[in-house]
XYZ file of C-alpha atoms in Angstrom:
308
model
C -0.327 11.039 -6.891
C -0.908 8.145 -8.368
C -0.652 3.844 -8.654
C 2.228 4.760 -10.795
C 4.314 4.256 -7.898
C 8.245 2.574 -7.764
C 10.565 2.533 -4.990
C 13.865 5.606 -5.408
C 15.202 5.443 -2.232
C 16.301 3.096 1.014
C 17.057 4.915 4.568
C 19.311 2.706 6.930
C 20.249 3.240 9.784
C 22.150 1.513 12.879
C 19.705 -1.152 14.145
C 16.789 0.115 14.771
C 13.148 -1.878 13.677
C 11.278 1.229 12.573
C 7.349 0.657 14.232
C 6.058 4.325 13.615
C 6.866 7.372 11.335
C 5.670 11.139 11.010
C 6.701 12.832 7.936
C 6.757 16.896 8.688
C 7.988 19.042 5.315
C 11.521 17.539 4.307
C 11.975 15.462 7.784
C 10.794 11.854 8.353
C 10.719 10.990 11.885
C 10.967 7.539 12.942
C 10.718 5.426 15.842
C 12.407 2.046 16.712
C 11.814 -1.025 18.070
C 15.159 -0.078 20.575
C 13.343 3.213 21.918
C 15.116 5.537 19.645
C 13.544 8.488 17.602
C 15.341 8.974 14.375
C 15.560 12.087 12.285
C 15.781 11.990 8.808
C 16.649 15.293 6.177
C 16.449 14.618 2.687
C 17.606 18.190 1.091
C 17.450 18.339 -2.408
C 20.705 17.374 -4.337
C 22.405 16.143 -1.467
C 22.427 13.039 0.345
C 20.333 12.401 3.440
C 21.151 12.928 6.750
C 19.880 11.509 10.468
C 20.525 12.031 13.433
C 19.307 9.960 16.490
C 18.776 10.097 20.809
C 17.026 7.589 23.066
C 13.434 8.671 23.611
C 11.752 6.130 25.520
C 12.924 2.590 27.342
C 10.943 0.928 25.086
C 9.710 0.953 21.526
C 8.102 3.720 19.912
C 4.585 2.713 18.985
C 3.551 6.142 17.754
C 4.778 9.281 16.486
C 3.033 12.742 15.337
C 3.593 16.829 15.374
C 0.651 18.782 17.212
C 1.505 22.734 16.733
C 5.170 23.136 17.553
C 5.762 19.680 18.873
C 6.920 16.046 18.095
C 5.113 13.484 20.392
C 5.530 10.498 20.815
C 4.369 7.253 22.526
C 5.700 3.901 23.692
C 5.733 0.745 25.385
C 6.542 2.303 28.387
C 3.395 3.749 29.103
C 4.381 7.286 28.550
C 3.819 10.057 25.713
C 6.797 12.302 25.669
C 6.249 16.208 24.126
C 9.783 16.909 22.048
C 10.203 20.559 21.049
C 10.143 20.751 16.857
C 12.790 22.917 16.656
C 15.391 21.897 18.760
C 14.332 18.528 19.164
C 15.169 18.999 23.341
C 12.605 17.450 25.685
C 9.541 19.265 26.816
C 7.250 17.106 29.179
C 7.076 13.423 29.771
C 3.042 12.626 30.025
C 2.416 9.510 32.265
C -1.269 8.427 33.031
C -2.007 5.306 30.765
C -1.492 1.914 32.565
C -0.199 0.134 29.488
C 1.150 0.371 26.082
C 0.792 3.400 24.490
C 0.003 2.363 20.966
C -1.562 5.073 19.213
C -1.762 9.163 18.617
C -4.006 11.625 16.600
C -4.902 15.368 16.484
C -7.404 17.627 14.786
C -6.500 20.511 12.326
C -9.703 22.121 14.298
C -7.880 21.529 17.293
C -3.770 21.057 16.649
C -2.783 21.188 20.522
C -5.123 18.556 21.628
C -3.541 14.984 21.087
C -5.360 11.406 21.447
C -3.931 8.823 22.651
C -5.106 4.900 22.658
C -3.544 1.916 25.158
C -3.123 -1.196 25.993
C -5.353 0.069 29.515
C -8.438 -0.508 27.103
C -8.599 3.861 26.917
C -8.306 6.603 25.236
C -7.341 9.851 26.567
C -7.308 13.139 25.833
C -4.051 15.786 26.573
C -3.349 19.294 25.624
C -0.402 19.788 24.995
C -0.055 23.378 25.693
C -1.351 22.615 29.334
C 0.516 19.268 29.179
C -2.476 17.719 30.900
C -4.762 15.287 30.113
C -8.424 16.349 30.744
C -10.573 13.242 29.717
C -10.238 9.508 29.541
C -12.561 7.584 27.204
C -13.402 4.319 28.065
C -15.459 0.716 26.366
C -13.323 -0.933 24.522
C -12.676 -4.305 25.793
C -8.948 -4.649 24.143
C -6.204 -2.906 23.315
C -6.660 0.381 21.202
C -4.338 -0.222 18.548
C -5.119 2.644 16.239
C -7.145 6.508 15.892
C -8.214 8.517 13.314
C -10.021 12.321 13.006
C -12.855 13.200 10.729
C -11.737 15.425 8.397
C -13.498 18.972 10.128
C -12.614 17.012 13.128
C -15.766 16.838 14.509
C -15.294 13.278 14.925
C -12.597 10.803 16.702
C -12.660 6.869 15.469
C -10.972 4.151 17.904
C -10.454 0.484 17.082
C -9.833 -2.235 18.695
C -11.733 -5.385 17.771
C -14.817 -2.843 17.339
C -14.464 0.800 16.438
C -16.090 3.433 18.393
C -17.092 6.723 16.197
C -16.495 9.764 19.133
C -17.768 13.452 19.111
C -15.226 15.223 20.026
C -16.882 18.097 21.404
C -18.803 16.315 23.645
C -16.839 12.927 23.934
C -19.497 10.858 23.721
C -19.570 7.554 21.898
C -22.186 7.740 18.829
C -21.605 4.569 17.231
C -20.092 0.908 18.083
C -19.141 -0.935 14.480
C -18.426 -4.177 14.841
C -15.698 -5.918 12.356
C -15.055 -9.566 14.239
C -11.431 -9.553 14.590
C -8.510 -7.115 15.836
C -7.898 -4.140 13.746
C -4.124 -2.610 13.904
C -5.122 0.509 11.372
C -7.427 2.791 10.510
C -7.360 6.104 8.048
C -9.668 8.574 6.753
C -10.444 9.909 3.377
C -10.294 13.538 2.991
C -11.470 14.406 -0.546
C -14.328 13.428 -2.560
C -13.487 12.336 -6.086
C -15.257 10.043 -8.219
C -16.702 7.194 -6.533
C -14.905 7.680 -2.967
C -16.407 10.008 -0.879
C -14.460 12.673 2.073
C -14.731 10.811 5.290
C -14.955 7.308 4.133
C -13.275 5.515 7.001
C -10.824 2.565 6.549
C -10.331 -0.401 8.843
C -7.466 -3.042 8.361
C -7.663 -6.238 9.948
C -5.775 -9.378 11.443
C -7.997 -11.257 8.789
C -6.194 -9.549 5.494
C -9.099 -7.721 4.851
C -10.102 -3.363 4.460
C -13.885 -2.087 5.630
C -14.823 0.900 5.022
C -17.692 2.887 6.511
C -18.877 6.393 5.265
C -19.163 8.585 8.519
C -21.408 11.356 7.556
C -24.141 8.309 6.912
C -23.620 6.587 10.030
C -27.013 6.036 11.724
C -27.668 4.490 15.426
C -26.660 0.158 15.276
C -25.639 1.053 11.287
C -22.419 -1.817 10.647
C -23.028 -1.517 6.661
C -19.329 -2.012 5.471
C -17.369 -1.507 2.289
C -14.659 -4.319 1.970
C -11.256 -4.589 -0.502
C -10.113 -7.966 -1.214
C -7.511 -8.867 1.030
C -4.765 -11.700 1.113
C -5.057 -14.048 3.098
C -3.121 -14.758 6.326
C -1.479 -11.261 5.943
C -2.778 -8.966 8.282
C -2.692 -5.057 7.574
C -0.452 -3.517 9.630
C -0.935 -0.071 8.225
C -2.955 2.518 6.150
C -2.842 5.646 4.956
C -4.949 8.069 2.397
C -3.840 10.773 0.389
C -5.647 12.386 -2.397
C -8.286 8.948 -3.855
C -5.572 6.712 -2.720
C -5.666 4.113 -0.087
C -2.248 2.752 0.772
C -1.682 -0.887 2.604
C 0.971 -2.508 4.330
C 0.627 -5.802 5.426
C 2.239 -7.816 7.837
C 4.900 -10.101 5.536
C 6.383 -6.737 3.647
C 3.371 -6.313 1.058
C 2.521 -2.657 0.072
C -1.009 -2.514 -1.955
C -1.626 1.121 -3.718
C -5.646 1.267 -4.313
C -7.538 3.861 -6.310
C -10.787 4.289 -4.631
C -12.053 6.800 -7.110
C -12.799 3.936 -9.930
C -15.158 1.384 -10.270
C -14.354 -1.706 -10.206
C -11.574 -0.312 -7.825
C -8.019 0.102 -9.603
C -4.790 -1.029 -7.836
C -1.044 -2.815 -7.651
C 0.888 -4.597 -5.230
C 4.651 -4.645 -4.465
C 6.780 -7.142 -2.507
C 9.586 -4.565 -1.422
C 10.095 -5.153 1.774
C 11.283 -8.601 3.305
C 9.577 -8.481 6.326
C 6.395 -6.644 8.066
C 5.764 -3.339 6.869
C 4.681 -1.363 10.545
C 4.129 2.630 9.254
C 3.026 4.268 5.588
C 3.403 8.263 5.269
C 2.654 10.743 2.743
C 4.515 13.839 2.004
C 1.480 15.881 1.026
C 3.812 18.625 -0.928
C 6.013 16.705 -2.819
C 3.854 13.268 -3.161
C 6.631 11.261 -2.021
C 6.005 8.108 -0.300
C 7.526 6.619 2.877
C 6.940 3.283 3.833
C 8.975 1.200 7.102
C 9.363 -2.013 8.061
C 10.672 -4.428 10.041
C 13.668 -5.295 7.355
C 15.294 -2.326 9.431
C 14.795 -0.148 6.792
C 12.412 2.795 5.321
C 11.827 3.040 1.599
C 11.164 6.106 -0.359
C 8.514 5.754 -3.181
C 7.988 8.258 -6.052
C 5.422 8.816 -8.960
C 6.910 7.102 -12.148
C 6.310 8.693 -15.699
C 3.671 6.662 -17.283
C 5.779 3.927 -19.875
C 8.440 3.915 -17.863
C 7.386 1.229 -15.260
């Protein structure tokens, strides 16, 4: 995958603002502003399909797949645990005391699910169990986004700092301070050219992207990276795949950046007409997903190089 990137496709559907997505082979799970989950098939040569079913009685703020389930999480202060297959309810997790804003897993550890709130935690379930064992706590705000290390060895909370977690232990190992609310974070996973694996990513309410390298990380280290940013357009979302870092910014901006040249390569589009909320990868096929709140979720693929 590459810059060389141009919308192919729209999905629309009913009414729904789309706030979170989880892309899982060829279905693209999405969750609305009303409380709804969507399900989206795009087989090949054949239109796409969705179905839909109330999840939550409020909006989804957070969708994933850990092992053989779809979780999600919502303004209603629970996590619900959907079956993969059949899509039928499994467990409904209560135990934050707020929004529920925020999921991630480990590939070291697929069963075990994060979750961040608006209670100022995170906590820790298993989803096999359907308990949750731990709750991490000192962040002063709401924890608005997590990301894993790539061995997942480490867990990364933000709020208007982020906190750098082992995750065998659960202790905090580092506080980075950025100044200002951050709504995204996302982790590199490969090391090519000048961007190295487990370079994290921070977007802010300020417009702007730091990044911190995790394996150098020392005690009180806040030694950032930063992308130009525009101003009064917060990022809403990020997401990494391959040298890529992909943006979405609060009034419908998507930014594509190549992190593995120097001076740093990139292009913007203005596709969407209003806040872009969620940006997902479909690592097989290198398709692009990106929703917003223009009600609808566009599908972005490589373009031949001239053709653009």
């Amino acid at each position: 995958l590459s810059t060389n990137l141009e919308p192919i496709d729209t999905l629309e559907h009913g009414y729904g603002v789309v706030y979170s997505m989880c892309v899982y082979g060829s279905r693209v799970f999405c969750g609305t502003h009303s409380g709804h989950i969507q399900q989206w098939q795009r087989p090949i040569g054949a239109p796409p399909t969705v179905i839909e079913w109330r999840a939550h009685s409020g909006t989804v703020y957070s969708l994933m797949v850990a092992g053989r389930s779809l979780v999600s999480a919502s303004r209603d202060w629970l996590l619900r645990v959907w079956d993969l297959a059949s899509l039928m309810l499994v467990a409904t997790l209560p135990g934050h005391r707020g929004t529920v804003r925020c999921l991630a897993c480990t590939i070291s550890a697929p069963n075990t699910v994060f979750s961040g709130s608006n209670d100022h935690t995170v906590r820790v379930w298993d989803v096999n169990t359907l308990e949750d064992s731990e709750v991490l706590k000192g962040h002063r705000g709401w924890v608005r986004a997590l990301a894993c290390s790539t061995d997942g060895d480490r867990l990364c909370s933000a709020s208007r700092d982020v906190r750098v977690w082992d995750i065998s232990t659960l202790q905090c190992l580092h506080v980075l301070s950025v100044g200002h609310r951050i709504f995204c974070l996302a982790v590199c996973r490969v090391s090519e050219g000048c961007v190295q694996r487990d370079t994290l990513y921070a977007g802010c309410a300020r417009g702007k992207i730091r990044s911190w390298r995790l394996s150098e990380l020392a005690a009180r280290d806040e030694q950032t990276g930063e992308l130009p940013g525009r101003p009064h357009r917060a990022v809403r979302t990020l997401a990494c795949h391959g040298p890529l870092l992909l943006c979405g910014d609060q009034s419908g901006g998507v930014r594509v950046w190549d992190m593995s040249m120097r001076p740093v390569q990139g292009r913007s589009f203005d596709v969407h007409t209003a806040g872009v909320r969620a940006i997902n990868v479909d690592a097989l096929t290198n398709v692009v997903y990106t929703a917003a709140d223009d009600r609808c979720v566009k599908v972005w693929g490589e373009m031949p190089f001239g053709v653009i």
